[in-house]
Short mmCIF file of C-alpha atoms and ligand atoms in Angstrom, two decimals:
data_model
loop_
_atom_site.label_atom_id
_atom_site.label_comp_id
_atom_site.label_asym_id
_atom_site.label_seq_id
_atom_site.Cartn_x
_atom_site.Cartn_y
_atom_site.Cartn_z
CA UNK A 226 51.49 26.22 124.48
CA UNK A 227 52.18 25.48 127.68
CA UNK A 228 52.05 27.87 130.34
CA UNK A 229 54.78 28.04 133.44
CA UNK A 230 55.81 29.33 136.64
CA UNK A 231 59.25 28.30 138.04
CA UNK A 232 61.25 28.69 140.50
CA UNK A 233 64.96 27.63 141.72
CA UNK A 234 64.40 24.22 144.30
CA UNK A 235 64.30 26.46 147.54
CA UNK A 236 60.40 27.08 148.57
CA UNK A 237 59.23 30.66 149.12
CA UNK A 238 56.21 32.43 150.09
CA UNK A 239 53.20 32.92 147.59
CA UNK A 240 50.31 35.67 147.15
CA UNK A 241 46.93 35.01 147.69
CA UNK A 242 46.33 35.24 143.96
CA UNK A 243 48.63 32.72 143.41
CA UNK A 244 47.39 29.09 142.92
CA UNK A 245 49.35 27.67 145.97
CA UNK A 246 47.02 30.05 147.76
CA UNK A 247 43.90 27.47 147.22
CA UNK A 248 46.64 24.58 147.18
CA UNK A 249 48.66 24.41 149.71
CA UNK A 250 45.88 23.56 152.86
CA UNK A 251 44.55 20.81 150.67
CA UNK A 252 48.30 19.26 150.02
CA UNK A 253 49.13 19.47 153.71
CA UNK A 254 46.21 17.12 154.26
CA UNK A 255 46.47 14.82 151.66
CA UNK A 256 50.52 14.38 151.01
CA UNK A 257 50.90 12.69 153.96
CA UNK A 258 48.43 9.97 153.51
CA UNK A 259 49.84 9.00 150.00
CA UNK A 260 51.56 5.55 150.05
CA UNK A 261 54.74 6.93 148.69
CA UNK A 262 55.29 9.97 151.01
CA UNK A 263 58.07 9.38 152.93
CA UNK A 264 57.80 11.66 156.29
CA UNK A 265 54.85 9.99 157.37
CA UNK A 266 56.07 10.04 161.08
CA UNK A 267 56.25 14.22 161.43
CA UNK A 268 53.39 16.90 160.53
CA UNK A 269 53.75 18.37 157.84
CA UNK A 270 53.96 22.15 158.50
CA UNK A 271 54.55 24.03 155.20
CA UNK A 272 53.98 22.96 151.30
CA UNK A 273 56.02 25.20 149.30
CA UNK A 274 55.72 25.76 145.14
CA UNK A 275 58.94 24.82 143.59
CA UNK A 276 57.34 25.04 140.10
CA UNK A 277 54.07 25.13 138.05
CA UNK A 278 53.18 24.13 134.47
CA UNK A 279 50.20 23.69 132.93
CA UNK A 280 50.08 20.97 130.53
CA UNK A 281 47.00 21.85 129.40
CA UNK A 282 43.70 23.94 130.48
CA UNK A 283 42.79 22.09 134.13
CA UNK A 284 46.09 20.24 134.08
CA UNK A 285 48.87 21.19 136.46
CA UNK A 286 52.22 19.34 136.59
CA UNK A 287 53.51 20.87 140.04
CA UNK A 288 56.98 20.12 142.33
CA UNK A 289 56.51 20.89 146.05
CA UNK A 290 58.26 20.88 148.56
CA UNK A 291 56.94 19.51 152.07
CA UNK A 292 58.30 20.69 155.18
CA UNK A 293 58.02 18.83 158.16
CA UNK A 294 58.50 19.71 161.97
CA UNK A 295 61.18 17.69 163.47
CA UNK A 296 63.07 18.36 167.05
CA UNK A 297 66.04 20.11 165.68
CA UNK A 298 69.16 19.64 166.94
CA UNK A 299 71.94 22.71 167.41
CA UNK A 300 73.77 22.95 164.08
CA UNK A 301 71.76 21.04 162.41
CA UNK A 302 71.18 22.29 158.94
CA UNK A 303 70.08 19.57 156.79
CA UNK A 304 66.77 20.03 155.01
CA UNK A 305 63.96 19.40 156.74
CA UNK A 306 61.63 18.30 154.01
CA UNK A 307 61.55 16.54 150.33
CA UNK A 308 60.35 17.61 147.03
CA UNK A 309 57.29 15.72 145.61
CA UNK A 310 55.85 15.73 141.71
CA UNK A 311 52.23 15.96 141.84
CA UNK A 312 49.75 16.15 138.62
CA UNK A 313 46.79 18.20 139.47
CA UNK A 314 43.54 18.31 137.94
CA UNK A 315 40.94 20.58 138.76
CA UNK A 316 37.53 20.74 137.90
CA UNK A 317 34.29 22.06 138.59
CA UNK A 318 32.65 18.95 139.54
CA UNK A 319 34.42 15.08 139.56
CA UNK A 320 33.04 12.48 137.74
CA UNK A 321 32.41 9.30 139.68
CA UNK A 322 35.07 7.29 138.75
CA UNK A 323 37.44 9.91 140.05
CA UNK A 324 35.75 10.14 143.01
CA UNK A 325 38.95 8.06 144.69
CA UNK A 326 41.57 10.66 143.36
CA UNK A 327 40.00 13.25 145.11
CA UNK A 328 42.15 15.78 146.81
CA UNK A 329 39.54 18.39 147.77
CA UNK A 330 37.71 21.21 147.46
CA UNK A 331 39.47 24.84 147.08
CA UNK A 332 38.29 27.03 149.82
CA UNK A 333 40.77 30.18 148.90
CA UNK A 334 42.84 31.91 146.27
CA UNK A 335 42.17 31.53 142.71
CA UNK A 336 40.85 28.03 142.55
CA UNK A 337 38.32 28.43 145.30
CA UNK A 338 35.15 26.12 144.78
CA UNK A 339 36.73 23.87 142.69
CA UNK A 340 37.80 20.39 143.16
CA UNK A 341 41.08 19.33 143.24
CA UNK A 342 42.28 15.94 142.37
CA UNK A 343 44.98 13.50 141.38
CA UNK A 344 45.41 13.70 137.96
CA UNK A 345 47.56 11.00 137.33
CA UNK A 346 44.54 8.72 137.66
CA UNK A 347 42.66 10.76 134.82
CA UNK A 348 42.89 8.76 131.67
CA UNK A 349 43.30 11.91 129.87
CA UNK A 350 45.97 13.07 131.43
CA UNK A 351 48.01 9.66 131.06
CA UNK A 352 47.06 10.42 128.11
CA UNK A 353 48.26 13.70 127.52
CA UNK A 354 51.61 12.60 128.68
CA UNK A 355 52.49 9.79 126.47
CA UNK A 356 51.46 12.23 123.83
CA UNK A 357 54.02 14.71 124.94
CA UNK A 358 56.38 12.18 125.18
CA UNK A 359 55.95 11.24 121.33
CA UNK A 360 56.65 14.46 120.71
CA UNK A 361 60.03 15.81 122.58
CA UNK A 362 60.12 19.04 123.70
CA UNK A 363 59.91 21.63 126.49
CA UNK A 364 57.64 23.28 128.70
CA UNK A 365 58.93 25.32 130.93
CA UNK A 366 61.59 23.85 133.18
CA UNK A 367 60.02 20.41 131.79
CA UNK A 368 61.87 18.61 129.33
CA UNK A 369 59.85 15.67 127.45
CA UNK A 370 62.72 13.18 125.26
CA UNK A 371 63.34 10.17 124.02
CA UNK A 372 65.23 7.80 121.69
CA UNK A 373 64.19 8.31 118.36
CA UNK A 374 65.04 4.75 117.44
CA UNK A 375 61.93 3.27 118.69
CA UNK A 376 58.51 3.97 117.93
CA UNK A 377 55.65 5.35 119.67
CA UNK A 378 52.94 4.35 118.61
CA UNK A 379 49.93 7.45 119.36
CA UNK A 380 46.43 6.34 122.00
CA UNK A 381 47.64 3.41 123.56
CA UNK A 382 45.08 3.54 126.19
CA UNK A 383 45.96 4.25 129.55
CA UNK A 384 45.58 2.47 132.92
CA UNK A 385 47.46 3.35 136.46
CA UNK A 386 48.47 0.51 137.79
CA UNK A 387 46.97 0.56 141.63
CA UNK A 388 49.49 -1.76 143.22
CA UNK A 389 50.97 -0.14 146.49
CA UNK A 390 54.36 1.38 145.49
CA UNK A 391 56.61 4.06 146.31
CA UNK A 392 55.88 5.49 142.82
CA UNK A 393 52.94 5.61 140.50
CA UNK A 394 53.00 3.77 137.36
CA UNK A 395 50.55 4.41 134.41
CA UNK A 396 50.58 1.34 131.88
CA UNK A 397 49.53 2.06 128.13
CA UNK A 398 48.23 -0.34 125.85
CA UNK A 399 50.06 -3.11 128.08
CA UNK A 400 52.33 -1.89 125.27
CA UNK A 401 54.74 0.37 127.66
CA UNK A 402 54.99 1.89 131.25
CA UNK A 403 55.81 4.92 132.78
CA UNK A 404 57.50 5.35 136.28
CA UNK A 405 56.69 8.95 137.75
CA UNK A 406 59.15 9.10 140.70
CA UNK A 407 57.06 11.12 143.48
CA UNK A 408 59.76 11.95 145.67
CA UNK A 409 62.63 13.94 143.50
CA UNK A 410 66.42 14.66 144.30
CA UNK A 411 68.50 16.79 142.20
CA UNK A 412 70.81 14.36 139.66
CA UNK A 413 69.92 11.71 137.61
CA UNK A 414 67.78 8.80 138.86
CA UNK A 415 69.55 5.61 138.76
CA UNK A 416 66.28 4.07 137.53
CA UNK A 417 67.07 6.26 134.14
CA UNK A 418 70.78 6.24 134.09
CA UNK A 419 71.24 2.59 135.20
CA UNK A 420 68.65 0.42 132.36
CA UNK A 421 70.02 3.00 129.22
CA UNK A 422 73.26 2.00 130.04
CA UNK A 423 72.78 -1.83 130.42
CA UNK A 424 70.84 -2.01 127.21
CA UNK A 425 74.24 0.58 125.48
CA UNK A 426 75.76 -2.75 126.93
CA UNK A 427 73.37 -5.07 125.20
CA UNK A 428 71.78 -6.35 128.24
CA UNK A 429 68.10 -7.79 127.70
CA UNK A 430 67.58 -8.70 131.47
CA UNK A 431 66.34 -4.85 131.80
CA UNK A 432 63.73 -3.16 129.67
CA UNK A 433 65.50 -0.38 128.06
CA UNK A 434 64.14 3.10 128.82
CA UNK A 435 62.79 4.75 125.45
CA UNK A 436 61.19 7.75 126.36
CA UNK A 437 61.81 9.87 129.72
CA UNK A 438 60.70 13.25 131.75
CA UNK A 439 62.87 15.60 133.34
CA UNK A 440 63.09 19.12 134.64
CA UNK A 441 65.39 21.24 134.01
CA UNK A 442 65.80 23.86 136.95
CA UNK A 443 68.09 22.06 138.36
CA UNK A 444 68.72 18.70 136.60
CA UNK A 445 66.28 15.70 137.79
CA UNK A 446 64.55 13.17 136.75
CA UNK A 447 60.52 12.85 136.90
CA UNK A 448 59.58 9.88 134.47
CA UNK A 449 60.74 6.93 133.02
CA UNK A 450 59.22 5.01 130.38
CA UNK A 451 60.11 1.31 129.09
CA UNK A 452 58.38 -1.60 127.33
CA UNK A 453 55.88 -3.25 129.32
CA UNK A 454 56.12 -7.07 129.40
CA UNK A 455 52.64 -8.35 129.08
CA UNK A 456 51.92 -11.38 131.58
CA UNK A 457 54.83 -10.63 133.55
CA UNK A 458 54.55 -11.76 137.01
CA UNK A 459 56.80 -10.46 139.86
CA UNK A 460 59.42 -13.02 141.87
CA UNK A 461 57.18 -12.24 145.19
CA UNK A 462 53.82 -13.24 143.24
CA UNK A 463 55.61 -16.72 142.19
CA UNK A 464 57.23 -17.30 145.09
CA UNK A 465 54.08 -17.20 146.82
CA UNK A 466 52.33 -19.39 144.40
CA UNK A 467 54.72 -21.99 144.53
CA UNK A 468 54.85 -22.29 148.39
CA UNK A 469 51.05 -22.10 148.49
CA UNK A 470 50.67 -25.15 146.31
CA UNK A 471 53.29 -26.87 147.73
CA UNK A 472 56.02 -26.89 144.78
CA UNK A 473 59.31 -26.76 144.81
CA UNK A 474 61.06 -23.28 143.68
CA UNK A 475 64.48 -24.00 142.88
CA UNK A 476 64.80 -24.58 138.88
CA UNK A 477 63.22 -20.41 139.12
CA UNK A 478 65.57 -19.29 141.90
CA UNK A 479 68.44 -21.50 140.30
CA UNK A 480 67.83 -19.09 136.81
CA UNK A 481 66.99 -16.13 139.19
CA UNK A 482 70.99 -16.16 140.27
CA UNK A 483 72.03 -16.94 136.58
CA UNK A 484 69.77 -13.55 135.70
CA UNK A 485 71.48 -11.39 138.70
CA UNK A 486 74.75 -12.24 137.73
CA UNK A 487 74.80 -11.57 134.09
CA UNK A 488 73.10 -7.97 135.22
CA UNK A 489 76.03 -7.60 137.75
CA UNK A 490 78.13 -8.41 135.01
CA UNK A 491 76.91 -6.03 132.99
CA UNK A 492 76.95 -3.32 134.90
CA UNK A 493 80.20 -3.65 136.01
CA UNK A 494 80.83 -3.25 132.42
CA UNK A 495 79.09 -0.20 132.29
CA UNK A 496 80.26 1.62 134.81
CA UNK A 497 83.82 2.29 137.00
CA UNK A 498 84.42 -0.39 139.20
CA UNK A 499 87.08 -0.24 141.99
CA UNK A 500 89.48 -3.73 142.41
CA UNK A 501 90.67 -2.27 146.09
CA UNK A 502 87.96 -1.58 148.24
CA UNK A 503 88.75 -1.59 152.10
CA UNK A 504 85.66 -3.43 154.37
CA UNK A 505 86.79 -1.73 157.04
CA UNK A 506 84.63 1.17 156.53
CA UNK A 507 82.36 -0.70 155.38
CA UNK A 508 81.69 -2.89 158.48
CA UNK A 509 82.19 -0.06 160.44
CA UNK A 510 78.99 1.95 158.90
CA UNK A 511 77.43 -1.99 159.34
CA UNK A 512 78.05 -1.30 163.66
CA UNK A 513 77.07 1.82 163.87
CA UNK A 514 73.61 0.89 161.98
CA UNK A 515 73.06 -1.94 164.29
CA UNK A 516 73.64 0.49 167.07
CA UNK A 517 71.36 3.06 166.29
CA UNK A 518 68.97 0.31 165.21
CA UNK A 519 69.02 -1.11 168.90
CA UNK A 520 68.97 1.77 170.43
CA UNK A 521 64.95 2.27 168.67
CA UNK A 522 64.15 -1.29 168.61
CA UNK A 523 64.96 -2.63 171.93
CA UNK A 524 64.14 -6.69 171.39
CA UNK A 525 67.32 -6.34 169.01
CA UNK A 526 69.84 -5.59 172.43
CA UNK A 527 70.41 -9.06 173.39
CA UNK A 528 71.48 -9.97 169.73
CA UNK A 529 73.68 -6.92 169.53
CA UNK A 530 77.49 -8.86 170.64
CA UNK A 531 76.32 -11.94 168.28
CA UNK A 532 75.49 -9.52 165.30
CA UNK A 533 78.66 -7.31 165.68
CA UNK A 534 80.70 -10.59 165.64
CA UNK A 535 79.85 -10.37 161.86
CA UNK A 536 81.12 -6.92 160.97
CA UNK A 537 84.09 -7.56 163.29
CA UNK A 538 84.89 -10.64 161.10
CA UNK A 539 84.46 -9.01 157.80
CA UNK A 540 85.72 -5.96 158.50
CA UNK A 541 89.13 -7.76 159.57
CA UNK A 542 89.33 -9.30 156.15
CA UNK A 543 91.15 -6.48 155.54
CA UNK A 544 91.24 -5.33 151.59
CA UNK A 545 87.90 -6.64 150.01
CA UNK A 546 86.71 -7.78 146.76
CA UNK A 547 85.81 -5.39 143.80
CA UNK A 548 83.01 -2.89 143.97
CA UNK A 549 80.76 -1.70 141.67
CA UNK A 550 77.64 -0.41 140.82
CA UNK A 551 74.83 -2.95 142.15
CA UNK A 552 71.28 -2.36 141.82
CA UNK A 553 71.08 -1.17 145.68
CA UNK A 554 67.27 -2.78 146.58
CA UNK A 555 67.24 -6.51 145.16
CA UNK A 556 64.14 -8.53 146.11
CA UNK A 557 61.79 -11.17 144.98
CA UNK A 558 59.23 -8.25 144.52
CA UNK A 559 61.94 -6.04 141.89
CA UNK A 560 61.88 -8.98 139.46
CA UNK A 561 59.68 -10.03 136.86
CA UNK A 562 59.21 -13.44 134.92
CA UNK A 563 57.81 -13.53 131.08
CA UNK A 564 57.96 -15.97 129.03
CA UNK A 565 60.39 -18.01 131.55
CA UNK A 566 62.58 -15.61 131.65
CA UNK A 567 63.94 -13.15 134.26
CA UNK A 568 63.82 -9.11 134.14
CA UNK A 569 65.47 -7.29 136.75
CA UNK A 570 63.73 -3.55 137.26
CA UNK A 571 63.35 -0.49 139.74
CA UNK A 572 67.44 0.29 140.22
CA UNK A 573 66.27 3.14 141.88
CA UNK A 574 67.78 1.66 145.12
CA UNK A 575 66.30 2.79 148.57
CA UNK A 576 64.56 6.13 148.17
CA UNK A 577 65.32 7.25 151.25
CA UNK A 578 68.65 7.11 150.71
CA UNK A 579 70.68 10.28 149.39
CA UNK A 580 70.91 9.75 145.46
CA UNK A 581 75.21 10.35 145.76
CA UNK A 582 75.15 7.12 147.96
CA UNK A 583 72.46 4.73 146.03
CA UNK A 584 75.07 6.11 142.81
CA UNK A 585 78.28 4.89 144.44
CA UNK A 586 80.16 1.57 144.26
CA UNK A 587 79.33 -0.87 146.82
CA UNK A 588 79.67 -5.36 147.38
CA UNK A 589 77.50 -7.43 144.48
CA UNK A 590 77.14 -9.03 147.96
CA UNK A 591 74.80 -6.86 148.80
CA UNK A 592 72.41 -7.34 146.23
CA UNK A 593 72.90 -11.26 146.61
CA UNK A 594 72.19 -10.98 150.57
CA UNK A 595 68.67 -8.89 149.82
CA UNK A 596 67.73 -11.41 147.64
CA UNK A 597 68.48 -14.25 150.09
CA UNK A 598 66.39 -12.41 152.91
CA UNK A 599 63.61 -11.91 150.30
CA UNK A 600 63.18 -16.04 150.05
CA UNK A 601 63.33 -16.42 153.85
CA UNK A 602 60.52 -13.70 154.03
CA UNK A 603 58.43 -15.65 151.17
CA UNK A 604 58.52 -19.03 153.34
CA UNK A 605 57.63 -16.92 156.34
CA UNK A 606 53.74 -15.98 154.83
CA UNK A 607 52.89 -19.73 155.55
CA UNK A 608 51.69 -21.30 158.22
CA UNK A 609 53.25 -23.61 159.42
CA UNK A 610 56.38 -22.76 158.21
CA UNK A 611 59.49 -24.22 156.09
CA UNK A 612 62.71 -23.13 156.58
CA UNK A 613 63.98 -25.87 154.13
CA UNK A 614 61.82 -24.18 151.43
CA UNK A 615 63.65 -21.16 151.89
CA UNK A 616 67.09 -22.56 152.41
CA UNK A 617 66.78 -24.65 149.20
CA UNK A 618 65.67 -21.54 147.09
CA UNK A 619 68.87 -19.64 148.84
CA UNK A 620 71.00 -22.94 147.53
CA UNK A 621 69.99 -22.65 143.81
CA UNK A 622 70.29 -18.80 144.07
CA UNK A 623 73.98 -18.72 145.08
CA UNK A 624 74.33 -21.79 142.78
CA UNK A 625 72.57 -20.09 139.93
CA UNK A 626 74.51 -16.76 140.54
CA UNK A 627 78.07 -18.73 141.01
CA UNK A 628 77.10 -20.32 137.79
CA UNK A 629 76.59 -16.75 136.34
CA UNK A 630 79.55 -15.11 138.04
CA UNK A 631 82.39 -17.49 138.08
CA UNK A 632 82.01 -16.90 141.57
CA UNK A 633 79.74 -18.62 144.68
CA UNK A 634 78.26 -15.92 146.83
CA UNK A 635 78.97 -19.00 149.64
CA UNK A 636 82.82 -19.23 149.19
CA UNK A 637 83.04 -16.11 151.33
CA UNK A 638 80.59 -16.70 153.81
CA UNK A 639 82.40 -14.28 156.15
CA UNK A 640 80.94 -11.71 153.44
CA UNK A 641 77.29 -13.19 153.22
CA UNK A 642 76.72 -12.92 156.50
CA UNK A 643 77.78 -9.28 157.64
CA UNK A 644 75.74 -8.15 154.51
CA UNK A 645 72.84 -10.35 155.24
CA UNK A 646 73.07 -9.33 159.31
CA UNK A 647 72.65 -5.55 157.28
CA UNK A 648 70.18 -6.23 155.67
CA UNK A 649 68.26 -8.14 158.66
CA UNK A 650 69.00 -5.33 161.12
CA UNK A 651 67.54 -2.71 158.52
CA UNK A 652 64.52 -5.16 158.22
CA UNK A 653 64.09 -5.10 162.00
CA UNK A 654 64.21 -1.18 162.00
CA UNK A 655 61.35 -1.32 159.32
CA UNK A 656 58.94 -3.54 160.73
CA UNK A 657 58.82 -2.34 164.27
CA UNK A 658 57.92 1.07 162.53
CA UNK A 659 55.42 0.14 160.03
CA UNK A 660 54.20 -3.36 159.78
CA UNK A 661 55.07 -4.59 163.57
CA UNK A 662 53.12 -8.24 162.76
CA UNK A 663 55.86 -8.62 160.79
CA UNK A 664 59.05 -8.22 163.06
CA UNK A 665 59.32 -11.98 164.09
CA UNK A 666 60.38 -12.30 160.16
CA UNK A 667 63.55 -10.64 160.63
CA UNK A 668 63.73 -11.47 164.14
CA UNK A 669 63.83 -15.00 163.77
CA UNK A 670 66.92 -14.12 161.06
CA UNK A 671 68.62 -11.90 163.16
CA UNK A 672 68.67 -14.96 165.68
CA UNK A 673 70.21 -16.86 163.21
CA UNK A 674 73.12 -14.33 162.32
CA UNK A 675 73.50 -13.74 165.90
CA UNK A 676 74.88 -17.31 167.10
CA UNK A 677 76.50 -18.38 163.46
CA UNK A 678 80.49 -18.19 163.93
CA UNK A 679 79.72 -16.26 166.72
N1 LIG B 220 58.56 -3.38 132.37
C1 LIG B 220 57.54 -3.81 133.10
N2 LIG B 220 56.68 -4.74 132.62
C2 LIG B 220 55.63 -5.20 133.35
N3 LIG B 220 55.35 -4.76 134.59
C3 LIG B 220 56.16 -3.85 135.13
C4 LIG B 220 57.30 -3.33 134.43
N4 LIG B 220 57.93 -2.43 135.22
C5 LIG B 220 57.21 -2.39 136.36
N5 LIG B 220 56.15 -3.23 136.32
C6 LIG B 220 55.14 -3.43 137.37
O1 LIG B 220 55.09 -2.27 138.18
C7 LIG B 220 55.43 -2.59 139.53
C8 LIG B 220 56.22 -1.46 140.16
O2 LIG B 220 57.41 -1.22 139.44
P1 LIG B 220 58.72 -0.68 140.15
O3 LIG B 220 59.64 -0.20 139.10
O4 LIG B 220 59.25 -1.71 141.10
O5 LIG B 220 58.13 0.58 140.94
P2 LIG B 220 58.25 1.06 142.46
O6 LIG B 220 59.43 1.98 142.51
O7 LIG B 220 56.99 1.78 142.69
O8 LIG B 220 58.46 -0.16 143.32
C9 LIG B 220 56.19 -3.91 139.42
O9 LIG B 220 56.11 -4.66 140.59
C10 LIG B 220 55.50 -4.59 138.26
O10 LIG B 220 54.32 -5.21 138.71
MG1 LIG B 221 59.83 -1.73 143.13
#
């Protein structure tokens, strides 16, 4: 039986007998060199218990939240911090091939001496959680369920995939995998909500979720788990491939837009859709973006009158096209091909984004546009470069997709490029923050955008 501590989502202090008392130094160190922790830029000043459960002796599934400093401005109320899901294993000594899960050693409170570690790459643990997930149920303010229609089979062996993502994923028996979201909001993650109800619809673009982890205290979702499709490879891999060998990539990008489509099809089936949307508002949230992005990356400045010429443009198109949900983060590297066919996966949208807004309706456009900036980006790893390899993939896309939709993504171009000037402004942001080698990428776009119909 499992044992549990919770608490509402709102940190508060802790004992020294309590276990956050040997935790909470270590976590401050090591949360903010994890791949998927998002407040990289600021300290992080506090780690606060928002629940406990052990799983099982030595196992802790555990939701913090990590409080950062941040120059505060007056009024300003908004949290200052996220909520993460850790597993936690501790042990008197760590075997070997653990060693790189290490978290560290306890020097107060309860678990002093021992060593801490990352228990999601413990095969036993992976384990231990497929297990519970065969067999629905609750501990604590955990709830384990999972459609009964399709069966589980018990010890598919584990393995955590160690690809750099803003989740971790543990693959079993290249049978299934499960997402565990590290960073959790309150509501239901569209990565959950969005693939049950495409495959209610009938939709076999996206594996269908069959098994899933939430907790309870208040409503969220931890873990998602779908079939795995064995020899999969992702759009980005292929993409790659093809320009390193010199081949053409159009027949997959053609059948790439043929795949989005039907899924934007779908889900505009399977969800409210809204015929009337203004872009207006829309292109005015576009400026103000580009503002704030030139005001932190200044090589954007001289661009700025070029790029607004976009928004200006759409937003005087007046009433728009129909809205809908989209999958909110489409790109060569959120889409896998087996058995040459095309899956779409993670509609989690952008995590940093506030879950009400990655939920709402927005412009198919914009998934279209993030996809075309994802093949400009693939022809941009070679040296020397070729645009046309890019601009032919971006063809058979819209072509594909048109073929799909009923509609081509081109006959509004008005549209295609305020979204795409979006997406390349966000880009720009991005770069000159974390991978600055790569800001001529979406520089060299944002040129583009600038001077076309300007
Ligand atoms: N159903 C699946 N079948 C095979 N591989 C998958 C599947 N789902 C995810 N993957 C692999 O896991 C990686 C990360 O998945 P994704 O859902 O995009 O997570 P993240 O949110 O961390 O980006 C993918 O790029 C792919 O390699
Ligand atoms: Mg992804």
């Amino acid at each position: 039986m499992a044992k549990t501590e919770t608490v509402s989502l709102r940190p508060r202090g802790l004992d020294s007998i309590h276990p956050m008392a040997s935790l909470s130094g270590l976590l401050r160190e090591w949360l903010p060199r994890q791949r998927w922790f998002a407040g990289k830029d600021r300290p992080v000043t506090d780690v606060t218990l928002l629940s406990m459960t052990e799983l099982y002796p030595g196992c802790l599934h555990v939701l913090v939240h990590a409080e950062h400093a941040r120059p505060r401005t007056p009024g300003d109320t908004s949290p200052s911090g996220d909520c993460y899901q850790l597993l936690l294993g501790v042990r008197e000594h760590l075997p070997p091939r653990l060693a790189g899960a290490f978290i560290g050693r306890a020097e107060d409170g309860p678990l002093a001496g021992l060593a801490v570690y990352d228990a999601f790459h413990d095969p036993r643990s992976a384990a231990l959680l497929l297990e519970r997930l065969r067999h629905p149920g609750t501990a604590g303010p955990l709830a384990f369920e999972r459609d009964p229609s399709v069966p589980l089979p018990a010890a598919l062996a584990p393995r955590l995939l160690d690809a750099e993502q803003s989740n971790s994923s543990i693959v079993y028996g290249d049978a299934f995998i499960l997402k565990v979201f590290r960073r959790i909001q309150p509501g239901v993650n569209p990565d959950l909500e969005v693939p049950s109800a495409l495959a209610r619809q009938g939709c076999a673009r996206v594996p269908a979720p069959v098994a899933w982890i939430r907790t309870t205290r208040p409503d969220a979702t931890l873990g998602v788990l779908q079939p795995f499709l064995p020899g999969a490879s992702d759009g980005w891999t292929l993409a790659l491939r093809a320009l390193a060998e010199g081949r053409d990539f159009t027949a997959e990008s053609y059948e790439l837009g043929q795949a989005t489509a039907e899924v934007h099809l779908a889900l505009a089936t399977s969800f409210p859709t809204d015929p009337r949307s203004e872009n207006g508002p829309v292109a005015a949230a576009m400026a103000e973006r580009l503002t704030a992005a030139a005001h932190c990356v200044p090589a954007l400045q001289p661009y700025v009158p070029g790029l607004r010429t976009a928004f200006d443009t759409f937003g005087a198109c007046g009433a728009g096209r129909t809205v809908q949900r989209i999958h909110g983060d489409l790109h060569l590297g959120q889409v896998l091909r087996a058995d040459r066919e095309w899956f779409v996966i993670d509609f989690e949208g952008e995590p940093s984004r506030p879950l009400a807004e990655r939920r709402s309706v927005q412009s198919p456009v914009r998934d279209v546009a993030g996809m075309l900036r994802s093949f400009d980006y693939a022809a941009r790893t070679r040296q020397p470069w070729h645009p046309e390899w890019a601009d032919r993939c971006r063809d058979a896309y819209c072509a594909g997709y048109a073929d799909g939709a009923g509609s081509d993504p081109r006959a509004e171009p008005q549209l295609l490029r305020a979204y795409e000037t979006d997406r390349a402004v966000y880009e720009v942001v991005y770069e000159a923050r974390h991978r600055p080698d790569w800001l001529p990428v979406p520089m060299a776009a944002i040129r583009r955008l600038a001077t076309r119909g300007g």
